[in-house]
Amino acid sequence: MAGNEETTQPRRVTARKSDRETEGPKKIGVLALQGDVREHVEILKKLGVESVEVRDVEDLTGLAGLIVPGGESTTIGKIMVESGLLDGVRSFFYKGGPVWGTCAGMVLAASATTGTRQPLLGLMNALVERNGFGRQVHSFEKELEIEGFEEPFVGVFIRAPFFEDVGPGVEVMGKVDGRVVAARGENILVTAFHPELTDDIRFHEYFVREVCGL
Amino acid sequence: MTDNGQLTGTFRVKSGMAQMLKGGVIMDVVNAEQARIAEEAGAVAVMALERVPADIRADGGVARMSDPEMIVGIQEAVGIPVMAKARIGHFVEAQVLEALEVDYIDESEVLTPADEAHHIDKQAFGVPFVCGATNLGEALRRIGEGAAMIRSKGEAGTGNVVEAVRHMRAITGGIRKLTVMSKEELMAEAKELRAPYDLVKWVAENGRLPVVLFTAGGLATPADAALMMQLGADGVFVGSGIFKSGDPARRADAIVKATTNFRDARAVAEASKGLGETMVGREMGDLSEGEKLATRGW
């Protein structure tokens, strides 16, 4: 991960596009192995962005960005290993492809987990605590201050993870009780909560415009 | 309900939990070892219960909520969500399960009903509920009571998918019918369905239930799972089908693969190879009326 200046403001970095230039409209992929895929697709539609449901490595070709949705991270991780998508997504990312992980996607994006071993993508220099906020009865909604957003954003947290620790190159964008619940790197965005379960399109807009550079 | 300025138990949080399970398989398990097998196979959640439905059928007698000690043992064994069943109308069993912090409560016809007229008031709980339904009206009544997830009832413990198919077709067919009705027809249909008008109207406008729709009851093979997904299920529950089969770990893995790739017949074929013995099935005609679990619930 490049660039670890100690800035507090999110850098408005436009992802490198050169590797991913293809003809036709720019599409955002949603990893469609398990989880709340449709919700992401519907918000992208509202933004006027075309989306692709990604089930195979070939589906990643030419994408302007990839969303790893909420779901069960152990299930998604296992299917990613079996389908070759764990390596496929890593190589998409390391070639500059922008990735956004929500909840399970944030767990998968981390480089290490505090709990039992499970397949991880390791796209972000961070230690993740899975189900960090507890079981379902402790799932909650809360208004959050998000770095770079003018108005608060309602975070829907469902058996949500948080980053216990982050390393260089990771910019924290939001916290709950001192725990990191939103962060980004050059071409990676993670949220412990689910913007796709709200009517608020700002996070999707942020990913599409500021991270994918569309 | 607030807790550190955080809003818990909202309908969005309850139904959102079910959204995260979509495209996945929820497996019945009776101990921690089975729960680990399910998790390793890629289950999105486990249902903790003392006896799988096939054994409940075989043993007879009153089937109740499971021993909390067993549920806690399973919660400690796995990181995926743990669900548990309460009897229809038995709100104290539900309170106990909520106190144990299970992730979802199944108010289930598989257990012996505790109330012959009323289901649990599910809005009174912070923990979400899933309920069985045989048709659209029943599904909407349960949602009206606060259910945040619906599943077809099927006939649990039979290894026969025919009832799950019937219920799934009844629910999705009922939804399609609403989408082409005029406004004045909707109130008449709500009366027919014995369902809340607001929900009937919502379904007519959106062409789907306002919550996730899973399937359950009699699924035993990877092809059964893929069939139910193609019929419009968002995901599947497998009860006796896995741990009553010859090679549970392999079958669990195969059913997950078939559910993920339900449109890909080659993948389903691959998953179906050499799974060993499938659970023994029961023909519906051989069940007496009293043995049919799907008729429980009102």
Short mmCIF file of C-alpha atoms in Angstrom, two decimals:
data_model
loop_
_atom_site.label_atom_id
_atom_site.label_comp_id
_atom_site.label_asym_id
_atom_site.label_seq_id
_atom_site.Cartn_x
_atom_site.Cartn_y
_atom_site.Cartn_z
CA MET A 1 0.00 0.00 0.00
CA ALA A 2 1.46 3.30 -1.06
CA GLY A 3 1.41 6.64 0.71
CA ASN A 4 1.44 6.67 4.48
CA GLU A 5 1.76 10.37 5.18
CA GLU A 6 0.25 11.16 8.56
CA THR A 7 -2.66 13.12 7.17
CA THR A 8 -5.89 13.43 9.10
CA GLN A 9 -7.96 14.49 6.13
CA PRO A 10 -8.88 11.77 3.66
CA ARG A 11 -6.80 12.23 0.58
CA ARG A 12 -8.95 12.56 -2.50
CA VAL A 13 -6.89 10.08 -4.40
CA THR A 14 -8.18 9.02 -7.74
CA ALA A 15 -7.38 5.38 -8.33
CA ARG A 16 -5.04 4.52 -11.15
CA LYS A 17 -7.17 3.68 -14.10
CA SER A 18 -4.58 2.79 -16.69
CA ASP A 19 -4.68 -0.96 -16.03
CA ARG A 20 -8.40 -1.07 -16.18
CA GLU A 21 -9.20 1.07 -19.20
CA THR A 22 -11.65 -0.78 -21.38
CA GLU A 23 -14.27 0.19 -23.89
CA GLY A 24 -17.88 0.75 -22.93
CA PRO A 25 -19.47 2.12 -19.78
CA LYS A 26 -17.66 1.72 -16.49
CA LYS A 27 -19.18 -0.98 -14.37
CA ILE A 28 -18.91 -1.73 -10.66
CA GLY A 29 -18.88 -5.38 -9.64
CA VAL A 30 -20.68 -6.77 -6.60
CA LEU A 31 -19.26 -10.06 -5.32
CA ALA A 32 -22.33 -12.31 -5.56
CA LEU A 33 -21.39 -15.50 -3.73
CA GLN A 34 -23.50 -14.94 -0.62
CA GLY A 35 -24.98 -12.02 1.31
CA ASP A 36 -26.84 -8.78 0.60
CA VAL A 37 -25.91 -8.38 -3.05
CA ARG A 38 -29.22 -7.01 -4.36
CA GLU A 39 -29.18 -4.10 -1.90
CA HIS A 40 -25.85 -2.85 -3.30
CA VAL A 41 -27.00 -3.35 -6.89
CA GLU A 42 -30.15 -1.30 -6.23
CA ILE A 43 -28.24 1.65 -4.77
CA LEU A 44 -25.77 1.61 -7.67
CA LYS A 45 -28.77 1.70 -9.99
CA LYS A 46 -30.05 4.80 -8.17
CA LEU A 47 -26.67 6.39 -8.80
CA GLY A 48 -26.96 5.56 -12.49
CA VAL A 49 -24.00 3.18 -12.27
CA GLU A 50 -24.12 -0.13 -14.09
CA SER A 51 -23.26 -3.16 -11.99
CA VAL A 52 -22.12 -6.73 -12.58
CA GLU A 53 -22.69 -9.66 -10.23
CA VAL A 54 -19.29 -11.28 -9.81
CA ARG A 55 -19.32 -15.07 -9.47
CA ASP A 56 -16.16 -16.06 -11.36
CA VAL A 57 -12.68 -14.64 -11.78
CA GLU A 58 -13.52 -13.72 -15.40
CA ASP A 59 -16.30 -11.43 -14.16
CA LEU A 60 -13.63 -9.12 -12.70
CA THR A 61 -12.28 -8.18 -16.12
CA GLY A 62 -12.65 -4.52 -16.92
CA LEU A 63 -14.44 -3.56 -13.70
CA ALA A 64 -13.97 -0.02 -12.41
CA GLY A 65 -14.42 -1.25 -8.82
CA LEU A 66 -15.62 -4.13 -6.71
CA ILE A 67 -17.95 -4.24 -3.70
CA VAL A 68 -17.63 -7.15 -1.26
CA PRO A 69 -21.06 -7.16 0.43
CA GLY A 70 -22.28 -8.11 3.88
CA GLY A 71 -22.84 -11.78 4.60
CA GLU A 72 -21.03 -14.45 6.55
CA SER A 73 -17.31 -13.93 6.11
CA THR A 74 -16.46 -17.61 6.72
CA THR A 75 -18.93 -18.71 4.04
CA ILE A 76 -17.84 -16.08 1.50
CA GLY A 77 -14.16 -16.78 2.25
CA LYS A 78 -14.55 -20.52 1.74
CA ILE A 79 -16.37 -20.07 -1.58
CA MET A 80 -13.74 -17.52 -2.68
CA VAL A 81 -10.99 -20.05 -2.05
CA GLU A 82 -12.82 -22.79 -3.97
CA SER A 83 -13.71 -20.57 -6.91
CA GLY A 84 -10.27 -18.97 -7.22
CA LEU A 85 -11.78 -15.58 -6.42
CA LEU A 86 -9.60 -15.06 -3.34
CA ASP A 87 -6.55 -14.80 -5.60
CA GLY A 88 -8.60 -13.19 -8.36
CA VAL A 89 -9.73 -10.31 -6.14
CA ARG A 90 -6.21 -9.89 -4.69
CA SER A 91 -4.75 -9.55 -8.14
CA PHE A 92 -7.54 -7.15 -9.19
CA PHE A 93 -6.68 -5.06 -6.12
CA TYR A 94 -2.90 -5.12 -6.50
CA LYS A 95 -3.27 -3.96 -10.09
CA GLY A 96 -5.02 -0.89 -8.70
CA GLY A 97 -8.62 -2.09 -8.77
CA PRO A 98 -10.70 -0.28 -6.11
CA VAL A 99 -12.45 -2.48 -3.54
CA TRP A 100 -15.07 -1.64 -0.92
CA GLY A 101 -15.92 -4.16 1.80
CA THR A 102 -19.05 -3.76 3.95
CA CYS A 103 -19.20 -5.75 7.22
CA ALA A 104 -18.16 -9.27 6.09
CA GLY A 105 -16.29 -7.50 3.30
CA MET A 106 -14.39 -5.48 5.92
CA VAL A 107 -13.44 -8.70 7.75
CA LEU A 108 -12.22 -10.23 4.49
CA ALA A 109 -10.26 -7.08 3.56
CA ALA A 110 -8.23 -7.18 6.78
CA SER A 111 -4.74 -8.65 6.96
CA ALA A 112 -5.37 -10.48 10.25
CA THR A 113 -8.19 -11.43 12.60
CA THR A 114 -8.20 -11.73 16.39
CA GLY A 115 -10.37 -14.85 16.26
CA THR A 116 -10.13 -18.25 14.68
CA ARG A 117 -8.38 -18.63 11.36
CA GLN A 118 -10.36 -18.04 8.21
CA PRO A 119 -9.49 -17.08 4.64
CA LEU A 120 -8.78 -13.33 4.33
CA LEU A 121 -8.02 -11.16 1.32
CA GLY A 122 -5.51 -9.11 3.28
CA LEU A 123 -6.00 -5.88 1.31
CA MET A 124 -5.63 -3.58 4.28
CA ASN A 125 -3.05 -3.28 6.99
CA ALA A 126 -5.44 -3.95 9.86
CA LEU A 127 -6.34 -6.38 12.64
CA VAL A 128 -10.07 -7.10 12.66
CA GLU A 129 -12.26 -8.23 15.53
CA ARG A 130 -15.10 -10.24 13.99
CA ASN A 131 -18.52 -9.74 15.66
CA GLY A 132 -16.69 -7.16 17.77
CA PHE A 133 -19.92 -5.52 18.94
CA GLY A 134 -21.44 -8.84 20.09
CA ARG A 135 -24.29 -11.06 19.05
CA GLN A 136 -27.43 -10.03 17.17
CA VAL A 137 -29.29 -8.61 20.21
CA HIS A 138 -26.52 -5.97 20.39
CA SER A 139 -26.80 -5.05 16.72
CA PHE A 140 -27.63 -1.34 16.44
CA GLU A 141 -28.11 1.81 14.43
CA LYS A 142 -26.18 4.95 15.21
CA GLU A 143 -25.54 8.37 13.69
CA LEU A 144 -21.86 8.60 12.85
CA GLU A 145 -19.49 11.43 12.08
CA ILE A 146 -17.64 10.39 8.95
CA GLU A 147 -14.41 12.10 7.92
CA GLY A 148 -15.06 13.98 4.70
CA PHE A 149 -18.88 13.88 5.05
CA GLU A 150 -20.65 17.11 5.93
CA GLU A 151 -23.69 15.53 7.56
CA PRO A 152 -23.79 12.50 9.91
CA PHE A 153 -24.39 9.07 8.38
CA VAL A 154 -26.70 6.47 9.98
CA GLY A 155 -24.68 3.30 10.39
CA VAL A 156 -26.59 0.01 10.54
CA PHE A 157 -24.37 -2.43 12.45
CA ILE A 158 -25.28 -6.12 12.30
CA ARG A 159 -23.04 -8.47 14.30
CA ALA A 160 -20.50 -5.99 13.06
CA PRO A 161 -16.70 -6.16 13.16
CA PHE A 162 -14.29 -3.36 14.01
CA PHE A 163 -10.59 -2.76 13.45
CA GLU A 164 -8.73 -3.40 16.67
CA ASP A 165 -5.61 -1.86 15.18
CA VAL A 166 -4.60 -0.26 11.92
CA GLY A 167 -1.18 0.13 10.35
CA PRO A 168 0.44 2.67 8.01
CA GLY A 169 -1.51 3.58 4.90
CA VAL A 170 -4.89 3.23 6.61
CA GLU A 171 -6.94 6.39 7.10
CA VAL A 172 -9.62 6.17 9.75
CA MET A 173 -12.91 7.72 8.58
CA GLY A 174 -15.22 6.85 11.45
CA LYS A 175 -15.30 5.41 14.95
CA VAL A 176 -17.84 4.07 17.47
CA ASP A 177 -16.68 4.23 21.10
CA GLY A 178 -13.11 4.62 19.92
CA ARG A 179 -13.30 1.59 17.64
CA VAL A 180 -12.55 1.94 13.94
CA VAL A 181 -15.67 1.27 11.84
CA ALA A 182 -14.83 3.06 8.59
CA ALA A 183 -11.46 3.45 6.91
CA ARG A 184 -9.77 3.73 3.56
CA GLY A 185 -6.47 3.28 1.82
CA GLU A 186 -5.47 4.29 -1.67
CA ASN A 187 -7.83 1.92 -3.49
CA ILE A 188 -9.63 0.29 -0.60
CA LEU A 189 -12.64 1.39 1.46
CA VAL A 190 -14.17 -0.52 4.39
CA THR A 191 -17.25 0.02 6.53
CA ALA A 192 -18.29 -2.17 9.48
CA PHE A 193 -21.88 -1.01 8.87
CA HIS A 194 -24.26 -1.38 5.94
CA PRO A 195 -24.93 1.76 3.88
CA GLU A 196 -26.77 -0.57 1.48
CA LEU A 197 -29.51 -1.12 4.07
CA THR A 198 -30.34 2.60 4.15
CA ASP A 199 -31.72 5.05 1.59
CA ASP A 200 -28.60 7.19 1.99
CA ILE A 201 -26.55 6.90 -1.19
CA ARG A 202 -23.59 9.00 -0.01
CA PHE A 203 -21.20 6.14 0.78
CA HIS A 204 -21.85 4.49 -2.58
CA GLU A 205 -21.36 7.86 -4.22
CA TYR A 206 -18.11 8.32 -2.29
CA PHE A 207 -16.83 4.90 -3.41
CA VAL A 208 -17.80 5.39 -7.03
CA ARG A 209 -16.51 8.97 -7.32
CA GLU A 210 -13.63 9.28 -4.84
CA VAL A 211 -12.22 5.75 -4.75
CA CYS A 212 -13.05 4.44 -8.23
CA GLY A 213 -12.70 7.86 -9.83
CA LEU A 214 -15.78 7.51 -12.05
CA MET B 1 -34.40 0.61 23.02
CA THR B 2 -31.16 2.46 23.44
CA ASP B 3 -27.91 1.28 24.82
CA ASN B 4 -24.98 3.75 24.83
CA GLY B 5 -26.92 6.03 22.49
CA GLN B 6 -27.16 3.09 20.11
CA LEU B 7 -30.55 2.04 18.83
CA THR B 8 -30.94 -1.74 19.15
CA GLY B 9 -33.78 -4.06 18.14
CA THR B 10 -35.02 -1.90 15.25
CA PHE B 11 -36.83 -3.68 12.43
CA ARG B 12 -34.03 -2.64 10.08
CA VAL B 13 -31.46 -4.34 12.29
CA LYS B 14 -33.63 -7.46 12.67
CA SER B 15 -34.55 -7.89 9.01
CA GLY B 16 -31.06 -6.76 7.96
CA MET B 17 -29.58 -9.70 9.84
CA ALA B 18 -31.59 -12.02 7.57
CA GLN B 19 -30.41 -10.12 4.47
CA MET B 20 -26.87 -11.13 5.42
CA LEU B 21 -27.86 -14.81 5.30
CA LYS B 22 -29.09 -14.67 1.69
CA GLY B 23 -27.67 -17.24 -0.69
CA GLY B 24 -26.67 -19.37 2.27
CA VAL B 25 -27.53 -22.62 4.00
CA ILE B 26 -28.70 -22.83 7.63
CA MET B 27 -28.17 -26.27 9.13
CA ASP B 28 -29.84 -28.06 12.04
CA VAL B 29 -27.27 -29.28 14.56
CA VAL B 30 -27.69 -31.10 17.88
CA ASN B 31 -24.22 -30.62 19.39
CA ALA B 32 -21.01 -28.58 19.15
CA GLU B 33 -19.27 -31.12 16.92
CA GLN B 34 -22.03 -30.98 14.30
CA ALA B 35 -21.98 -27.17 14.55
CA ARG B 36 -18.26 -27.16 13.70
CA ILE B 37 -18.85 -29.48 10.74
CA ALA B 38 -21.59 -27.12 9.52
CA GLU B 39 -19.37 -24.05 9.89
CA GLU B 40 -16.48 -25.69 8.07
CA ALA B 41 -18.84 -26.71 5.26
CA GLY B 42 -19.75 -23.04 4.78
CA ALA B 43 -23.11 -22.81 6.59
CA VAL B 44 -24.19 -19.19 7.16
CA ALA B 45 -25.82 -20.13 10.48
CA VAL B 46 -26.78 -23.15 12.55
CA MET B 47 -30.08 -24.04 14.20
CA ALA B 48 -29.38 -25.51 17.63
CA LEU B 49 -31.89 -28.16 18.66
CA GLU B 50 -31.98 -31.31 20.75
CA ARG B 51 -33.40 -33.61 18.11
CA VAL B 52 -33.60 -33.13 14.37
CA PRO B 53 -37.16 -33.22 12.99
CA ALA B 54 -36.82 -36.83 11.73
CA ASP B 55 -36.10 -37.95 15.30
CA ILE B 56 -38.87 -35.79 16.74
CA ARG B 57 -41.22 -37.61 14.37
CA ALA B 58 -39.84 -41.01 15.31
CA ASP B 59 -39.85 -40.38 19.06
CA GLY B 60 -43.26 -38.74 19.31
CA GLY B 61 -44.29 -36.94 22.52
CA VAL B 62 -44.02 -33.21 23.20
CA ALA B 63 -41.13 -31.41 21.53
CA ARG B 64 -39.92 -28.31 23.42
CA MET B 65 -37.21 -25.65 23.38
CA SER B 66 -33.71 -27.15 23.68
CA ASP B 67 -31.63 -27.31 26.85
CA PRO B 68 -29.90 -23.91 27.28
CA GLU B 69 -26.66 -25.67 28.16
CA MET B 70 -26.62 -27.35 24.76
CA ILE B 71 -27.36 -24.03 23.02
CA VAL B 72 -24.55 -22.28 24.91
CA GLY B 73 -22.15 -25.11 24.01
CA ILE B 74 -22.93 -24.55 20.33
CA GLN B 75 -22.59 -20.76 20.67
CA GLU B 76 -19.13 -21.26 22.12
CA ALA B 77 -18.12 -23.69 19.37
CA VAL B 78 -18.76 -21.51 16.31
CA GLY B 79 -18.43 -17.91 15.09
CA ILE B 80 -21.42 -18.01 12.73
CA PRO B 81 -24.91 -17.04 13.98
CA VAL B 82 -26.74 -19.53 16.19
CA MET B 83 -30.52 -19.82 15.94
CA ALA B 84 -32.85 -21.80 18.19
CA LYS B 85 -36.48 -22.86 18.17
CA ALA B 86 -39.33 -21.86 20.48
CA ARG B 87 -42.77 -23.45 20.44
CA ILE B 88 -45.52 -21.54 18.62
CA GLY B 89 -47.03 -19.10 21.12
CA HIS B 90 -44.54 -19.94 23.88
CA PHE B 91 -43.28 -16.43 24.55
CA VAL B 92 -41.42 -17.46 27.69
CA GLU B 93 -39.29 -19.94 25.74
CA ALA B 94 -38.61 -16.99 23.44
CA GLN B 95 -37.67 -14.80 26.42
CA VAL B 96 -35.26 -17.51 27.58
CA LEU B 97 -33.69 -17.75 24.13
CA GLU B 98 -33.35 -13.97 24.01
CA ALA B 99 -31.64 -14.03 27.42
CA LEU B 100 -29.20 -16.60 26.00
CA GLU B 101 -28.53 -14.14 23.17
CA VAL B 102 -29.31 -16.52 20.34
CA ASP B 103 -29.06 -14.61 17.06
CA TYR B 104 -32.48 -15.61 15.69
CA ILE B 105 -35.52 -17.40 17.14
CA ASP B 106 -37.50 -19.81 14.97
CA GLU B 107 -41.09 -19.89 16.21
CA SER B 108 -41.46 -23.37 14.84
CA GLU B 109 -44.18 -25.83 13.96
CA VAL B 110 -41.56 -28.58 14.36
CA LEU B 111 -42.00 -28.21 18.13
CA THR B 112 -45.35 -28.93 19.76
CA PRO B 113 -47.43 -25.72 19.76
CA ALA B 114 -48.00 -24.10 23.16
CA ASP B 115 -50.93 -21.93 22.04
CA GLU B 116 -53.59 -23.04 19.60
CA ALA B 117 -54.80 -19.57 18.70
CA HIS B 118 -51.95 -17.07 19.08
CA HIS B 119 -48.43 -16.71 17.87
CA ILE B 120 -45.79 -14.81 19.85
CA ASP B 121 -45.93 -11.00 19.71
CA LYS B 122 -42.55 -10.76 18.05
CA GLN B 123 -42.43 -6.98 18.04
CA ALA B 124 -41.96 -7.10 21.81
CA PHE B 125 -38.51 -8.67 21.38
CA GLY B 126 -35.09 -7.26 20.52
CA VAL B 127 -34.00 -10.55 19.00
CA PRO B 128 -35.39 -11.24 15.51
CA PHE B 129 -37.75 -14.10 14.61
CA VAL B 130 -38.15 -16.36 11.62
CA CYS B 131 -41.51 -18.07 11.10
CA GLY B 132 -42.80 -20.77 8.80
CA ALA B 133 -45.57 -20.20 6.27
CA THR B 134 -47.51 -22.36 3.82
CA ASN B 135 -48.95 -19.48 1.79
CA LEU B 136 -48.80 -15.71 1.34
CA GLY B 137 -51.52 -14.87 3.87
CA GLU B 138 -49.77 -16.83 6.59
CA ALA B 139 -46.44 -15.20 5.72
CA LEU B 140 -47.95 -11.71 5.96
CA ARG B 141 -49.71 -12.47 9.27
CA ARG B 142 -46.36 -13.51 10.73
CA ILE B 143 -44.68 -10.38 9.37
CA GLY B 144 -47.53 -8.35 10.86
CA GLU B 145 -46.69 -9.90 14.23
CA GLY B 146 -43.08 -8.83 13.78
CA ALA B 147 -41.33 -11.74 12.04
CA ALA B 148 -38.18 -10.41 10.31
CA MET B 149 -37.69 -13.47 8.12
CA ILE B 150 -40.03 -16.05 6.57
CA ARG B 151 -39.40 -19.63 5.54
CA SER B 152 -41.63 -22.15 3.82
CA LYS B 153 -42.76 -24.83 6.26
CA GLY B 154 -42.50 -27.85 4.01
CA GLU B 155 -42.80 -31.10 5.92
CA ALA B 156 -39.81 -31.23 8.24
CA GLY B 157 -38.12 -34.55 8.87
CA THR B 158 -39.58 -36.35 5.85
CA GLY B 159 -36.71 -35.97 3.38
CA ASN B 160 -39.45 -35.19 0.86
CA VAL B 161 -39.28 -31.77 -0.79
CA VAL B 162 -42.81 -31.81 -2.23
CA GLU B 163 -44.41 -29.71 0.52
CA ALA B 164 -41.64 -27.11 0.45
CA VAL B 165 -42.24 -26.78 -3.29
CA ARG B 166 -45.98 -26.43 -2.71
CA HIS B 167 -45.49 -23.71 -0.09
CA MET B 168 -42.86 -21.81 -2.04
CA ARG B 169 -45.02 -21.81 -5.16
CA ALA B 170 -48.03 -20.69 -3.11
CA ILE B 171 -46.09 -17.78 -1.63
CA THR B 172 -44.38 -16.59 -4.83
CA GLY B 173 -47.51 -17.20 -6.90
CA GLY B 174 -49.52 -15.20 -4.39
CA ILE B 175 -47.03 -12.35 -4.67
CA ARG B 176 -47.18 -12.35 -8.48
CA LYS B 177 -50.97 -12.25 -8.35
CA LEU B 178 -50.92 -9.13 -6.15
CA THR B 179 -48.63 -7.26 -8.54
CA VAL B 180 -51.25 -7.24 -11.30
CA MET B 181 -54.24 -6.36 -9.14
CA SER B 182 -55.98 -3.00 -9.18
CA LYS B 183 -56.13 -0.98 -5.97
CA GLU B 184 -59.76 -1.88 -5.29
CA GLU B 185 -58.98 -5.54 -5.72
CA LEU B 186 -56.22 -5.40 -3.10
CA MET B 187 -58.55 -4.85 -0.16
CA ALA B 188 -60.71 -7.78 -1.26
CA GLU B 189 -57.57 -9.88 -1.62
CA ALA B 190 -56.32 -8.80 1.84
CA LYS B 191 -59.62 -10.07 3.23
CA GLU B 192 -59.21 -13.31 1.30
CA LEU B 193 -55.62 -13.72 2.51
CA ARG B 194 -56.55 -12.71 6.08
CA ALA B 195 -53.50 -10.46 5.97
CA PRO B 196 -52.85 -6.83 7.00
CA TYR B 197 -53.85 -4.48 4.17
CA ASP B 198 -50.70 -2.32 4.47
CA LEU B 199 -48.50 -5.35 3.93
CA VAL B 200 -50.63 -6.57 1.02
CA LYS B 201 -50.25 -3.14 -0.58
CA TRP B 202 -46.48 -3.11 0.01
CA VAL B 203 -46.07 -6.53 -1.59
CA ALA B 204 -48.23 -5.49 -4.57
CA GLU B 205 -46.03 -2.43 -5.14
CA ASN B 206 -42.68 -4.15 -4.64
CA GLY B 207 -43.30 -7.64 -6.00
CA ARG B 208 -41.65 -9.35 -3.05
CA LEU B 209 -42.04 -9.86 0.68
CA PRO B 210 -40.71 -7.02 2.87
CA VAL B 211 -38.42 -9.59 4.52
CA VAL B 212 -36.14 -12.36 3.33
CA LEU B 213 -37.85 -15.58 2.18
CA PHE B 214 -36.01 -18.84 2.87
CA THR B 215 -37.17 -22.38 2.28
CA ALA B 216 -37.33 -25.28 4.71
CA GLY B 217 -38.89 -28.66 5.24
CA GLY B 218 -37.83 -31.89 3.58
CA LEU B 219 -34.72 -30.81 1.64
CA ALA B 220 -32.25 -33.69 1.46
CA THR B 221 -30.06 -33.31 -1.66
CA PRO B 222 -28.01 -30.61 -3.44
CA ALA B 223 -30.57 -30.72 -6.26
CA ASP B 224 -33.38 -30.08 -3.74
CA ALA B 225 -31.55 -26.95 -2.56
CA ALA B 226 -30.97 -25.70 -6.12
CA LEU B 227 -34.61 -26.44 -7.01
CA MET B 228 -35.86 -24.28 -4.13
CA MET B 229 -33.45 -21.47 -5.03
CA GLN B 230 -34.67 -21.52 -8.64
CA LEU B 231 -38.23 -21.37 -7.32
CA GLY B 232 -37.37 -18.06 -5.68
CA ALA B 233 -35.98 -18.86 -2.23
CA ASP B 234 -33.37 -16.43 -0.88
CA GLY B 235 -31.63 -19.30 0.94
CA VAL B 236 -32.27 -22.69 2.49
CA PHE B 237 -32.67 -24.42 5.83
CA VAL B 238 -31.63 -28.06 5.93
CA GLY B 239 -32.79 -29.99 8.95
CA SER B 240 -32.52 -33.75 9.13
CA GLY B 241 -31.17 -33.99 5.56
CA ILE B 242 -27.53 -33.49 6.53
CA PHE B 243 -26.92 -35.23 9.84
CA LYS B 244 -29.30 -38.10 9.03
CA SER B 245 -27.33 -38.91 5.88
CA GLY B 246 -24.40 -41.29 5.39
CA ASP B 247 -21.64 -38.65 5.17
CA PRO B 248 -22.78 -35.38 6.80
CA ALA B 249 -19.61 -33.30 6.23
CA ARG B 250 -19.60 -34.09 2.53
CA ARG B 251 -23.32 -33.58 2.10
CA ALA B 252 -23.20 -30.27 3.98
CA ASP B 253 -20.44 -29.04 1.69
CA ALA B 254 -22.33 -30.27 -1.39
CA ILE B 255 -25.56 -28.53 -0.39
CA VAL B 256 -23.66 -25.25 0.15
CA LYS B 257 -22.08 -25.57 -3.30
CA ALA B 258 -25.44 -26.31 -4.96
CA THR B 259 -27.03 -23.33 -3.19
CA THR B 260 -24.27 -20.95 -4.27
CA ASN B 261 -24.32 -22.18 -7.88
CA PHE B 262 -28.02 -22.99 -8.12
CA ARG B 263 -28.32 -21.85 -11.73
CA ASP B 264 -25.30 -23.88 -12.85
CA ALA B 265 -26.45 -27.46 -13.51
CA ARG B 266 -22.88 -28.66 -14.00
CA ALA B 267 -21.87 -27.41 -10.58
CA VAL B 268 -24.95 -29.04 -9.03
CA ALA B 269 -24.09 -32.29 -10.82
CA GLU B 270 -20.51 -32.11 -9.55
CA ALA B 271 -21.72 -31.43 -6.01
CA SER B 272 -24.14 -34.36 -6.17
CA LYS B 273 -21.49 -37.00 -6.95
CA GLY B 274 -20.81 -39.84 -4.53
CA LEU B 275 -22.48 -38.40 -1.44
CA GLY B 276 -23.35 -41.80 0.02
CA GLU B 277 -26.69 -42.56 1.52
CA THR B 278 -29.43 -39.91 1.50
CA MET B 279 -31.75 -39.84 4.50
CA VAL B 280 -34.71 -42.18 4.22
CA GLY B 281 -37.69 -40.29 2.78
CA ARG B 282 -41.37 -40.42 3.69
CA GLU B 283 -44.19 -40.27 1.18
CA MET B 284 -46.84 -37.67 2.09
CA GLY B 285 -49.69 -40.17 1.60
CA ASP B 286 -48.17 -42.31 4.37
CA LEU B 287 -48.41 -39.51 6.93
CA SER B 288 -51.59 -39.33 8.96
CA GLU B 289 -53.14 -35.87 9.43
CA GLY B 290 -51.85 -35.78 12.99
CA GLU B 291 -48.28 -36.33 11.77
CA LYS B 292 -48.32 -33.32 9.44
CA LEU B 293 -46.39 -30.51 11.09
CA ALA B 294 -47.22 -27.85 8.47
CA THR B 295 -50.83 -27.69 9.67
CA ARG B 296 -49.59 -26.27 12.99
CA GLY B 297 -49.74 -22.48 13.17
CA TRP B 298 -52.64 -20.19 12.37
#
